[in-house]
GROMACS .gro file of C-alpha atoms in nm:
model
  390
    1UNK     CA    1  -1.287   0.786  -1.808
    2UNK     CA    2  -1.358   1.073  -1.554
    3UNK     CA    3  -1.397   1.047  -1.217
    4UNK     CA    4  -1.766   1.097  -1.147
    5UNK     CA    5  -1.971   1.078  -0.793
    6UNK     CA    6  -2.276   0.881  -0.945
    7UNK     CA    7  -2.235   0.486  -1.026
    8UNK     CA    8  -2.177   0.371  -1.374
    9UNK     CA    9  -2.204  -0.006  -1.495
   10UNK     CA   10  -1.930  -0.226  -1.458
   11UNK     CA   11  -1.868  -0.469  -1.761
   12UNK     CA   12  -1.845  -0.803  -1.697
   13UNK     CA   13  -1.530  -0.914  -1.563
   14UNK     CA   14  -1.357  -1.258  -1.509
   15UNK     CA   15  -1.079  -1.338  -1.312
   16UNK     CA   16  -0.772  -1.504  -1.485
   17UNK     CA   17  -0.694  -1.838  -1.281
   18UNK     CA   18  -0.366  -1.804  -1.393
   19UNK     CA   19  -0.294  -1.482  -1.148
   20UNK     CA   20  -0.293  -1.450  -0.780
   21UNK     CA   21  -0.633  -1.307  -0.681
   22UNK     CA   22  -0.707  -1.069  -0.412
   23UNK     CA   23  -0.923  -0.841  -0.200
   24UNK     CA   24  -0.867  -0.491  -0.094
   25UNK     CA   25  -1.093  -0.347   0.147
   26UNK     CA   26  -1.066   0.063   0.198
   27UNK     CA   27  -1.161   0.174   0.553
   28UNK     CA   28  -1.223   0.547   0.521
   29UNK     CA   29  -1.233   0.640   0.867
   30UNK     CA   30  -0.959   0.868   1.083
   31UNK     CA   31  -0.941   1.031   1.390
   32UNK     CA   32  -0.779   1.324   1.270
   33UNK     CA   33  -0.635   1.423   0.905
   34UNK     CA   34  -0.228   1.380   0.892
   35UNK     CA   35  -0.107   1.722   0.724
   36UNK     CA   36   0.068   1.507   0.397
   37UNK     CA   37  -0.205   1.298   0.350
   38UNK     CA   38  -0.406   1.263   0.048
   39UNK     CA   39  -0.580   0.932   0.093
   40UNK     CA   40  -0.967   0.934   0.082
   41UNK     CA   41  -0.997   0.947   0.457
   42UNK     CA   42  -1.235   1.096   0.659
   43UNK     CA   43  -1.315   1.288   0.982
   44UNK     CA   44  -1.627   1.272   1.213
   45UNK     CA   45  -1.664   1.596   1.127
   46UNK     CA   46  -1.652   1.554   0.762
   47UNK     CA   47  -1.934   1.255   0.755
   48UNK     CA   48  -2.281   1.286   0.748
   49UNK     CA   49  -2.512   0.970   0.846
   50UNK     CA   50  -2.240   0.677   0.749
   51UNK     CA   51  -2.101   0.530   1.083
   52UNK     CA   52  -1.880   0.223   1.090
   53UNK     CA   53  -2.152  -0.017   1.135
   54UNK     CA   54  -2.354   0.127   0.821
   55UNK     CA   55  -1.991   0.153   0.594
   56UNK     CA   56  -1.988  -0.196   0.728
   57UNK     CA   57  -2.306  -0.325   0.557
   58UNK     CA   58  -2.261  -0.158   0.290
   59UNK     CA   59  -1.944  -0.314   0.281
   60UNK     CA   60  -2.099  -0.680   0.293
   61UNK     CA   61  -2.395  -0.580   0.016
   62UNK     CA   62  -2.053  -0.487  -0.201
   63UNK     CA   63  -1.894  -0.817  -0.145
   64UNK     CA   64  -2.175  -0.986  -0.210
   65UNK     CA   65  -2.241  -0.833  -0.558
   66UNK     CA   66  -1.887  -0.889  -0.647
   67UNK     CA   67  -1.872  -1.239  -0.572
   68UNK     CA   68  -2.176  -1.251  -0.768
   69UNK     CA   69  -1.967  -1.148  -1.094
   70UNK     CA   70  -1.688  -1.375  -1.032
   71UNK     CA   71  -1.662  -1.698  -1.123
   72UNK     CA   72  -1.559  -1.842  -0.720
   73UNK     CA   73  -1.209  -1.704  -0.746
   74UNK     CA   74  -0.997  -1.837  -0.515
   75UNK     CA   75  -0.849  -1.567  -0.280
   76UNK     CA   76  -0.482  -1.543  -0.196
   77UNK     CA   77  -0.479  -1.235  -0.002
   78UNK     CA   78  -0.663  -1.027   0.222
   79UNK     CA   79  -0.519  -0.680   0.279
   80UNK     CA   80  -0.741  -0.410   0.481
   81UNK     CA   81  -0.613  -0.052   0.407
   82UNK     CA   82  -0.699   0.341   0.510
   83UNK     CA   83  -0.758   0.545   0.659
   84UNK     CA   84  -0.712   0.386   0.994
   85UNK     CA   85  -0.877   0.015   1.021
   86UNK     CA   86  -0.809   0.001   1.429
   87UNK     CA   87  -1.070   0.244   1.488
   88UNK     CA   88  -1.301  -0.016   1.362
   89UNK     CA   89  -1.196  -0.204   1.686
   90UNK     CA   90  -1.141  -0.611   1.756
   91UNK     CA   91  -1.511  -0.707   1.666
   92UNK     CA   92  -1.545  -0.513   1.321
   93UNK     CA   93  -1.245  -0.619   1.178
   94UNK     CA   94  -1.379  -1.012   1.260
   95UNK     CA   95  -1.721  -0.909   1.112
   96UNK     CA   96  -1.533  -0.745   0.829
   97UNK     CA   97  -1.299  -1.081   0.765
   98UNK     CA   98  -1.651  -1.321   0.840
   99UNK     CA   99  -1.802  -1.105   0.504
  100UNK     CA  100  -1.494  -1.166   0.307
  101UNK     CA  101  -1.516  -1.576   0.372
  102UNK     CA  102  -1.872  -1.571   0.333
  103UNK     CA  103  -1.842  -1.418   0.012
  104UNK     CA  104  -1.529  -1.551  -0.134
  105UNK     CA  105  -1.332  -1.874  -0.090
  106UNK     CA  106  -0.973  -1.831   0.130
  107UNK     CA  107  -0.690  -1.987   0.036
  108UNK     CA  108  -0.583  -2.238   0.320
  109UNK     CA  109  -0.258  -2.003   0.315
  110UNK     CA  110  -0.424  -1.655   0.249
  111UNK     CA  111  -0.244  -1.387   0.322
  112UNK     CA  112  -0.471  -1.167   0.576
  113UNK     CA  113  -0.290  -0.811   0.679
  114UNK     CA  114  -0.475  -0.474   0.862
  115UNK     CA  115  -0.293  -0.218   0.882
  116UNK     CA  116  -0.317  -0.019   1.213
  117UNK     CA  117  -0.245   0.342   1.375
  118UNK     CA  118  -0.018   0.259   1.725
  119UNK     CA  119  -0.235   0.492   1.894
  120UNK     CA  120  -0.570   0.282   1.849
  121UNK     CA  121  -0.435  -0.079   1.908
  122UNK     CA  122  -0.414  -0.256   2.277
  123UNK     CA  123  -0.333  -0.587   2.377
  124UNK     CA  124  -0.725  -0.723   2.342
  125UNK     CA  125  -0.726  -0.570   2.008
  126UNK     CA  126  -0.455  -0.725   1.854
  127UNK     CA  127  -0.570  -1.072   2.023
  128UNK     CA  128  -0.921  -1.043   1.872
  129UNK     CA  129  -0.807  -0.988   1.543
  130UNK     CA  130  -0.523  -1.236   1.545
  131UNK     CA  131  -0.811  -1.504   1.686
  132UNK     CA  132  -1.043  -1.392   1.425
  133UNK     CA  133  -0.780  -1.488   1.155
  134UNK     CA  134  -0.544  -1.174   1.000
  135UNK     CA  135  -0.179  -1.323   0.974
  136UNK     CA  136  -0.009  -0.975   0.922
  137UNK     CA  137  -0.015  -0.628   1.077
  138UNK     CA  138   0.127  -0.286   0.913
  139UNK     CA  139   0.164  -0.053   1.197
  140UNK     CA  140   0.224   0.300   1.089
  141UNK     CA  141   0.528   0.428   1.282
  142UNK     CA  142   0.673   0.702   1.036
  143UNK     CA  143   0.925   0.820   1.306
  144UNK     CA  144   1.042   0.812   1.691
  145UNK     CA  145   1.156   1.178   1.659
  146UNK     CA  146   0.842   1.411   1.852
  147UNK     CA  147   0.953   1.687   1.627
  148UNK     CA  148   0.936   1.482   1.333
  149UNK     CA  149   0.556   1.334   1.431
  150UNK     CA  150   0.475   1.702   1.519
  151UNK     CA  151   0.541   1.802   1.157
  152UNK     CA  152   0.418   1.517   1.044
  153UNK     CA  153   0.078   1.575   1.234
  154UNK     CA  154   0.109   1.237   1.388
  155UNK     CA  155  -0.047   1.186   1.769
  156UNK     CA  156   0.099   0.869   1.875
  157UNK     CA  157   0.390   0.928   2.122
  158UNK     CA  158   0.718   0.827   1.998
  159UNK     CA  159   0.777   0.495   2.157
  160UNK     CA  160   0.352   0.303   2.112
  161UNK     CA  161   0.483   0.203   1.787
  162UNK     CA  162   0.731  -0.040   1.895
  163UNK     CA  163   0.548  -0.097   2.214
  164UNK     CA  164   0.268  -0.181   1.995
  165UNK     CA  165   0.483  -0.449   1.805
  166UNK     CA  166   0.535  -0.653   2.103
  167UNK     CA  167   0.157  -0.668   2.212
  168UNK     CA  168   0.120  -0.797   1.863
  169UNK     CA  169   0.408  -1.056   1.899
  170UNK     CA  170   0.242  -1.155   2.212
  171UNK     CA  171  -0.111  -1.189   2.023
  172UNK     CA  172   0.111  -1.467   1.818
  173UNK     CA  173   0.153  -1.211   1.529
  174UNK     CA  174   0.449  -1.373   1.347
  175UNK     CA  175   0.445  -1.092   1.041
  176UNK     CA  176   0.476  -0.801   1.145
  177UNK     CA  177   0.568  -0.430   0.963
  178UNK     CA  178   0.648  -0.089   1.052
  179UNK     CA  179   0.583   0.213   0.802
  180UNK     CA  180   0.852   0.475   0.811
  181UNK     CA  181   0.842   0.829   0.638
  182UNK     CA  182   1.214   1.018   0.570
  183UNK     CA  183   1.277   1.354   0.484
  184UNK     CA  184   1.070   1.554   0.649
  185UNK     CA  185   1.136   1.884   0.709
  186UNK     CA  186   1.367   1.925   1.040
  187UNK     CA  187   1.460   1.564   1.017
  188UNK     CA  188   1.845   1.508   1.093
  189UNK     CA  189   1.994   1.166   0.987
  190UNK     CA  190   1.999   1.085   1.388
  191UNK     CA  191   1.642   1.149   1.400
  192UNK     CA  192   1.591   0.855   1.102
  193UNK     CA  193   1.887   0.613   1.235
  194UNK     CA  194   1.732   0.627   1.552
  195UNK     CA  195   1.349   0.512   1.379
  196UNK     CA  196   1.516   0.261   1.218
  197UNK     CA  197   1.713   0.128   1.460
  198UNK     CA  198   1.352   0.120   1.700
  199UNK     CA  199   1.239  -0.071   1.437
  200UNK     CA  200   1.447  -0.317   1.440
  201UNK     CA  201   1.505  -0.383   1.775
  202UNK     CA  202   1.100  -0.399   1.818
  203UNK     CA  203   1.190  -0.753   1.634
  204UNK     CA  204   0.929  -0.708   1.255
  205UNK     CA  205   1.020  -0.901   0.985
  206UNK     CA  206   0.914  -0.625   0.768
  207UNK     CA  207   1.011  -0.248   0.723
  208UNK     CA  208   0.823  -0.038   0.472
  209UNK     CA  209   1.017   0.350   0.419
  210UNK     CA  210   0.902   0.639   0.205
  211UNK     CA  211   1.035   0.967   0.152
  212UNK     CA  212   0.788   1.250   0.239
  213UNK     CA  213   0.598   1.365  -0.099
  214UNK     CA  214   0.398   1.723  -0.045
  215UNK     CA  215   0.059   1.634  -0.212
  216UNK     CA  216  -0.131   1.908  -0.374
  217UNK     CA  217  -0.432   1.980  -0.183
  218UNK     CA  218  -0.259   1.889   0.151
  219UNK     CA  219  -0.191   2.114   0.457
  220UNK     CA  220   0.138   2.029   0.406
  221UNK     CA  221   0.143   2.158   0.070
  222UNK     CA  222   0.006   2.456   0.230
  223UNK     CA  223   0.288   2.550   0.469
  224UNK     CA  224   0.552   2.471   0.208
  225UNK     CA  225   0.383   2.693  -0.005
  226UNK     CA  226   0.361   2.955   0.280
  227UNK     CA  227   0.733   2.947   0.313
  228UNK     CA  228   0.656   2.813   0.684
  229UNK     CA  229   0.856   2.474   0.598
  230UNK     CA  230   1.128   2.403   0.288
  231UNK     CA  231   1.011   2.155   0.046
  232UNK     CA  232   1.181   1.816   0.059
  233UNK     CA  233   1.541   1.826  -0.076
  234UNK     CA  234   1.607   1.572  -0.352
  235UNK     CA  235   1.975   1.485  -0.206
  236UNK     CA  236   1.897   1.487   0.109
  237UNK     CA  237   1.616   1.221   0.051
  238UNK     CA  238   1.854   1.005  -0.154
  239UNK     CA  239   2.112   1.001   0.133
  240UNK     CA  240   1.831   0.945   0.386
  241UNK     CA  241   1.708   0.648   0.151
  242UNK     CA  242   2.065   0.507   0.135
  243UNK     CA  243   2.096   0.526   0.505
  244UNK     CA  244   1.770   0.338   0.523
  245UNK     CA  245   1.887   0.046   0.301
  246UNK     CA  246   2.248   0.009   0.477
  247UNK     CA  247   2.119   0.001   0.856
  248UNK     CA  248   1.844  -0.273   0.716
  249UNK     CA  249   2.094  -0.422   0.550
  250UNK     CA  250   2.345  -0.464   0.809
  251UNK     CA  251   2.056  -0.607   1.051
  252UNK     CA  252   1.987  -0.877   0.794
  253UNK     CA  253   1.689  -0.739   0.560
  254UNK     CA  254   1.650  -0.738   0.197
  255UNK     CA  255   1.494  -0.496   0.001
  256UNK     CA  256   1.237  -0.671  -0.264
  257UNK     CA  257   1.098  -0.376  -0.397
  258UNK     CA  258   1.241  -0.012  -0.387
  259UNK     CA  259   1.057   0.116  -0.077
  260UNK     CA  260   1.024  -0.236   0.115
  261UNK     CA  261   1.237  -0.459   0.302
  262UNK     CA  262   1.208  -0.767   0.514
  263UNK     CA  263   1.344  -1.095   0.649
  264UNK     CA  264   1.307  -1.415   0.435
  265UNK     CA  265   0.968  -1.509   0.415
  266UNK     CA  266   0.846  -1.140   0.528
  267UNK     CA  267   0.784  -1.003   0.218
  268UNK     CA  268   0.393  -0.867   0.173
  269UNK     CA  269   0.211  -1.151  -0.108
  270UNK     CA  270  -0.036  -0.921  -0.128
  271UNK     CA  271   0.168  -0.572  -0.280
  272UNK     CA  272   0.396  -0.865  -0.459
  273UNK     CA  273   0.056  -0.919  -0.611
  274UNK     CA  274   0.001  -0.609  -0.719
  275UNK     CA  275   0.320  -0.564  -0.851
  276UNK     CA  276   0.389  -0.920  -1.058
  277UNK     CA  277   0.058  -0.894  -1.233
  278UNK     CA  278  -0.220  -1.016  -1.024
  279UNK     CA  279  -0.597  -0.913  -1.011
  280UNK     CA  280  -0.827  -0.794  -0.723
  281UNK     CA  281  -1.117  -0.639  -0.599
  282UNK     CA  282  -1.098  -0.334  -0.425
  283UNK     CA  283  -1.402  -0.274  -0.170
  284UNK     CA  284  -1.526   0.054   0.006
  285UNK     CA  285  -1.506   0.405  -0.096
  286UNK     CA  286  -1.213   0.510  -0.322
  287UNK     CA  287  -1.127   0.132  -0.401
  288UNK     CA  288  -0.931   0.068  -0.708
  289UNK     CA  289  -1.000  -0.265  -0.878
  290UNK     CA  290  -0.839  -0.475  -1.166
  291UNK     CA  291  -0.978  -0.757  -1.271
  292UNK     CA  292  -0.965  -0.944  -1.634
  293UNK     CA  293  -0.820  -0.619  -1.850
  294UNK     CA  294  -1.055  -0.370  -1.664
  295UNK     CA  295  -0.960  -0.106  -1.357
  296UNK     CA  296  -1.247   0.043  -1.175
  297UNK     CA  297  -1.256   0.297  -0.870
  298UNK     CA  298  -1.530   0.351  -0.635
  299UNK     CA  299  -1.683   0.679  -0.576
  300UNK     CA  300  -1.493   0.853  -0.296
  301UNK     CA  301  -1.759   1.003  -0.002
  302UNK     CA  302  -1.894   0.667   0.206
  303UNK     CA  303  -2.263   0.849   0.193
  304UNK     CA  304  -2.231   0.809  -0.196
  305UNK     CA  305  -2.076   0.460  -0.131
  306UNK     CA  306  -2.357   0.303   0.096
  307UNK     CA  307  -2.675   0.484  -0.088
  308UNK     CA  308  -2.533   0.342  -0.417
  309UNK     CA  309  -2.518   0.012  -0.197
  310UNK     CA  310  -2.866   0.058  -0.067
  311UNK     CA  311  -3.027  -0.003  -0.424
  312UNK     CA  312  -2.763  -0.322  -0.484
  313UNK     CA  313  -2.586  -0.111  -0.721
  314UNK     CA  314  -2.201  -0.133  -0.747
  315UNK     CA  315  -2.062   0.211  -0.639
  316UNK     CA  316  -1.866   0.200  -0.971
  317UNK     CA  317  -1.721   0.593  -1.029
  318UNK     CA  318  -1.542   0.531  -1.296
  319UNK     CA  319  -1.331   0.196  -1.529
  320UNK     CA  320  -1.093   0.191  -1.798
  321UNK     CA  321  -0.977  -0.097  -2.019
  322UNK     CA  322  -0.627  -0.179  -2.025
  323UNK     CA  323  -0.474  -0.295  -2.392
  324UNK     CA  324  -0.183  -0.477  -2.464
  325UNK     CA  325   0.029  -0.176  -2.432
  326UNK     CA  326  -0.072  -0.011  -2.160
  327UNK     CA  327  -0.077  -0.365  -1.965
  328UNK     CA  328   0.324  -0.420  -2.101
  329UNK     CA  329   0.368  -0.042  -1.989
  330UNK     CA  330   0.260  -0.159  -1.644
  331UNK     CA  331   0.460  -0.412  -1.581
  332UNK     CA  332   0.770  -0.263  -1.709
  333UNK     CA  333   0.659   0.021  -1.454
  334UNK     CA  334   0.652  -0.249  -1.171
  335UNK     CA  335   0.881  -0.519  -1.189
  336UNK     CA  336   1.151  -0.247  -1.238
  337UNK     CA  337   1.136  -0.175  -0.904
  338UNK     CA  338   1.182  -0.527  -0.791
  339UNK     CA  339   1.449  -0.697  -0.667
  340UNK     CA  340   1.361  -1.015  -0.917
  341UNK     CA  341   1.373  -0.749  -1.185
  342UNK     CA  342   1.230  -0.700  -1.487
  343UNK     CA  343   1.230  -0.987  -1.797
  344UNK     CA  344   1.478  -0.847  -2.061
  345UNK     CA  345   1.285  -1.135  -2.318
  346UNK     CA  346   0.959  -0.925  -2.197
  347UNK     CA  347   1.051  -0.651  -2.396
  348UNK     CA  348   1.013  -0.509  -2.752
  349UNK     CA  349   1.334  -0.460  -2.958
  350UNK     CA  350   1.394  -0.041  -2.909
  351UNK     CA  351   1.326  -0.140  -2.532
  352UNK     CA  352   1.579  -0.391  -2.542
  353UNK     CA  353   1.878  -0.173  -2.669
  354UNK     CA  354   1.761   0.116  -2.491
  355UNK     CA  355   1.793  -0.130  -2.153
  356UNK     CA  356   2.176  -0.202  -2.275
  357UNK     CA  357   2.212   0.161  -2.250
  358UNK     CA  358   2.106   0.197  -1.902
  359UNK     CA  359   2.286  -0.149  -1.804
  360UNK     CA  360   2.612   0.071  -1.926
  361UNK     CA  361   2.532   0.365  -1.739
  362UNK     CA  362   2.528   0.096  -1.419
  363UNK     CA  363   2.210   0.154  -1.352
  364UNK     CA  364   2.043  -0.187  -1.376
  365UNK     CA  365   2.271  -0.479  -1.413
  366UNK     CA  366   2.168  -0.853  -1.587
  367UNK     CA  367   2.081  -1.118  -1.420
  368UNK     CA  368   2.001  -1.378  -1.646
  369UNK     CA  369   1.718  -1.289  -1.817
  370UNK     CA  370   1.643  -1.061  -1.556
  371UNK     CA  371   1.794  -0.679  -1.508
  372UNK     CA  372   1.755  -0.584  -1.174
  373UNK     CA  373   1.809  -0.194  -1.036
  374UNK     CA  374   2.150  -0.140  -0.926
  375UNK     CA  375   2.163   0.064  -0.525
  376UNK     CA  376   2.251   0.372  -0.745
  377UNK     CA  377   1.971   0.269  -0.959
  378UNK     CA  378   1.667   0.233  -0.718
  379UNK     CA  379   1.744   0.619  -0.590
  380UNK     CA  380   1.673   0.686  -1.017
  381UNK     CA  381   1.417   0.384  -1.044
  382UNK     CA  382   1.135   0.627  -1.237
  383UNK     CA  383   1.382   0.802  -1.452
  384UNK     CA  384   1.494   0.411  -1.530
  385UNK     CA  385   1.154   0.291  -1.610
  386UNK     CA  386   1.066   0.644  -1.851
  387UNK     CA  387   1.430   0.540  -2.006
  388UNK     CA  388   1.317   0.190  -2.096
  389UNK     CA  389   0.972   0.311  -2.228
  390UNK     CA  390   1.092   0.563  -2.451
   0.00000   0.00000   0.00000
């Protein structure tokens, strides 16, 4: 179904007990726009009447209409996304985590992560939202290099990440991550030895790396386009991405899924989630939700968002059912790129010999029942998965 700005009717929609359940809450608010990013984030400049405190009772009316349509799921994980949530400040966040409990039942356990810009966290944030309850914090680093932040579009100075990371250890943060982007244009393998290495030595448990993707539409697209900066070089990213794994490697990390790494017990329940199968709600503008067989987004602009709220409407832009194939083509898609692999008894016969093919090319290699990506593998892990589907 297409994208549209006005709310449509969700059907009904029950959680399976027998899948992790979860909540995803979009905060759509940034400081400035990063020049690669595509993410439903906005400005000042770019919003009319919706400030935090109105996106945040919208937010609760949302919550409360969902819960409403559930049948008292229990909730695993809590995972608060942008956009940049640490412009909401300490206090929000609480409120924001006080809506989700009053709404929904938390595990004893949950899983609660926010993720966070270094430039808008202090000590007395990250203490007010540890006391409020989050377990986790994703702290978006992308680089130590100024040249590389520059291009990047990034205005935290190259060492508040890490600095950042130990005001958060000293909040009693125990999970912590650290986003990095490679391949960036003007990027030299120092430049992402040295992020790494910052990373680890800031002590997370967790390191999350991406190569740069130019995103139509972006300002980055823009100068590529221009000429003004070279588009990404496929090599060069899948050396950068092998000089990622090996420095984690060597300071005791595992990679779980192709772009994430982390110490035992690091690992993010809530994108494992995601990934094995389970079912969430996604609140705020943008969210994607998948619940039962359905996915859902919400409209995009938070003006749209809280007037759809206003009338206790769901801000609903848009669902689509999921069959039996496209659900099997989804989680051949995901558990591909993770580290417990992908069921070879999951799939259908021409999948199975077409998977013996690719195990002889030494590109995923059995494991049981399992076939897990090889390291030569992961750098191919979408041309694996469009191999296996046929």
């Amino acid at each position: 179904m297409a994208l549209r700005t006005a709310p449509v009717e969700l059907p009904d929609v029950q959680h399976d007990p027998g899948h992790p359940f979860g909540v995803y809450v979009h905060v759509p608010f940034c400081i400035t726009r990063c020049g690669y990013c595509d993410f439903n984030t906005y400005t000042p400049a770019e919003l009319g009447g919706v400030n935090p405190d109105a996106w945040l009772q919208a937010l609760g009316t949302e919550l409360a209409l969902a819960a409403a349509r559930l049948t008292a799921p229990t909730v695993n994980t809590v995972f608060v996304g942008g956009g940049t949530p640490s412009l909401l400040g300490g206090a929000r966040l609480a409120a924001l985590l006080d809506l989700v409990r009053e709404h929904f039942s938390l595990a004893p356990e949950a899983e609660i992560t926010t993720e966070a810009n270094p430039e808008s966290t202090w000590p007395e944030f990250f203490d007010a939202i540890r006391a409020a309850g989050f377990t986790r914090l994703s702290l978006g680093m992308q680089s130590v290099s100024p040249r590389v932040l520059a291009t990047l579009d990034r205005v935290h100075s190259p060492g508040r990440a890490a600095a950042a990371v130990g005001e958060a250890r000293a909040a009693g943060f125990q999970h912590v991550s650290l986003d990095l982007i490679y391949g960036t244009p003007g990027e030299t393998d120092e430049d992402l030895l040295r992020s790494v290495d910052t990373a680890v030595e800031a002590g997370v448990d967790h390191v999350s790396a991406y190569s740069l993707l130019v995103e139509p539409g972006t300002a980055l697209a823009r100068r590529v386009r221009s000429g003004e900066l070279p588009a990404p070089d496929d090599d060069v990213l899948a050396h950068r991405y092998e000089l990622v794994d090996a420095r984690l490697s060597e300071a005791g990390m595992t990679w779980y899924e192709v772009s994430n790494w982390s110490r035992p017990g690091g690992e993010c329940r809530h994108n494992l989630g995601y990934w094995n199968g389970g079912q969430w709600w996604g609140a705020g503008p943008g969210a994607h939700g998948y619940v039962g067989t359905t996915r859902w987004w919400n409209v995009k602009h938070p003006n749209a968002y809280a007037e759809a709220l206003a009338g206790s409407v769901l801000p609903v832009a848009g669902f689509e059912q999921l069959d039996a194939e496209a659900r099997h083509t989804e989680d051949v898609l995901l558990k591909t790129r993770l580290r417990q692999g992908l069921p070879f008894s999951g799939l259908n016969a021409e999948e199975r010999e077409r998977a013996k093919a690719v195990v002889a090319d030494g590109l995923l290699v059995a494991d049981g029942d399992r076939l897990v990506l090889t390291p030569r593998g992961r750098l191919l892990a979408d041309g694996v998965v469009r191999t296996l589907l046929g």
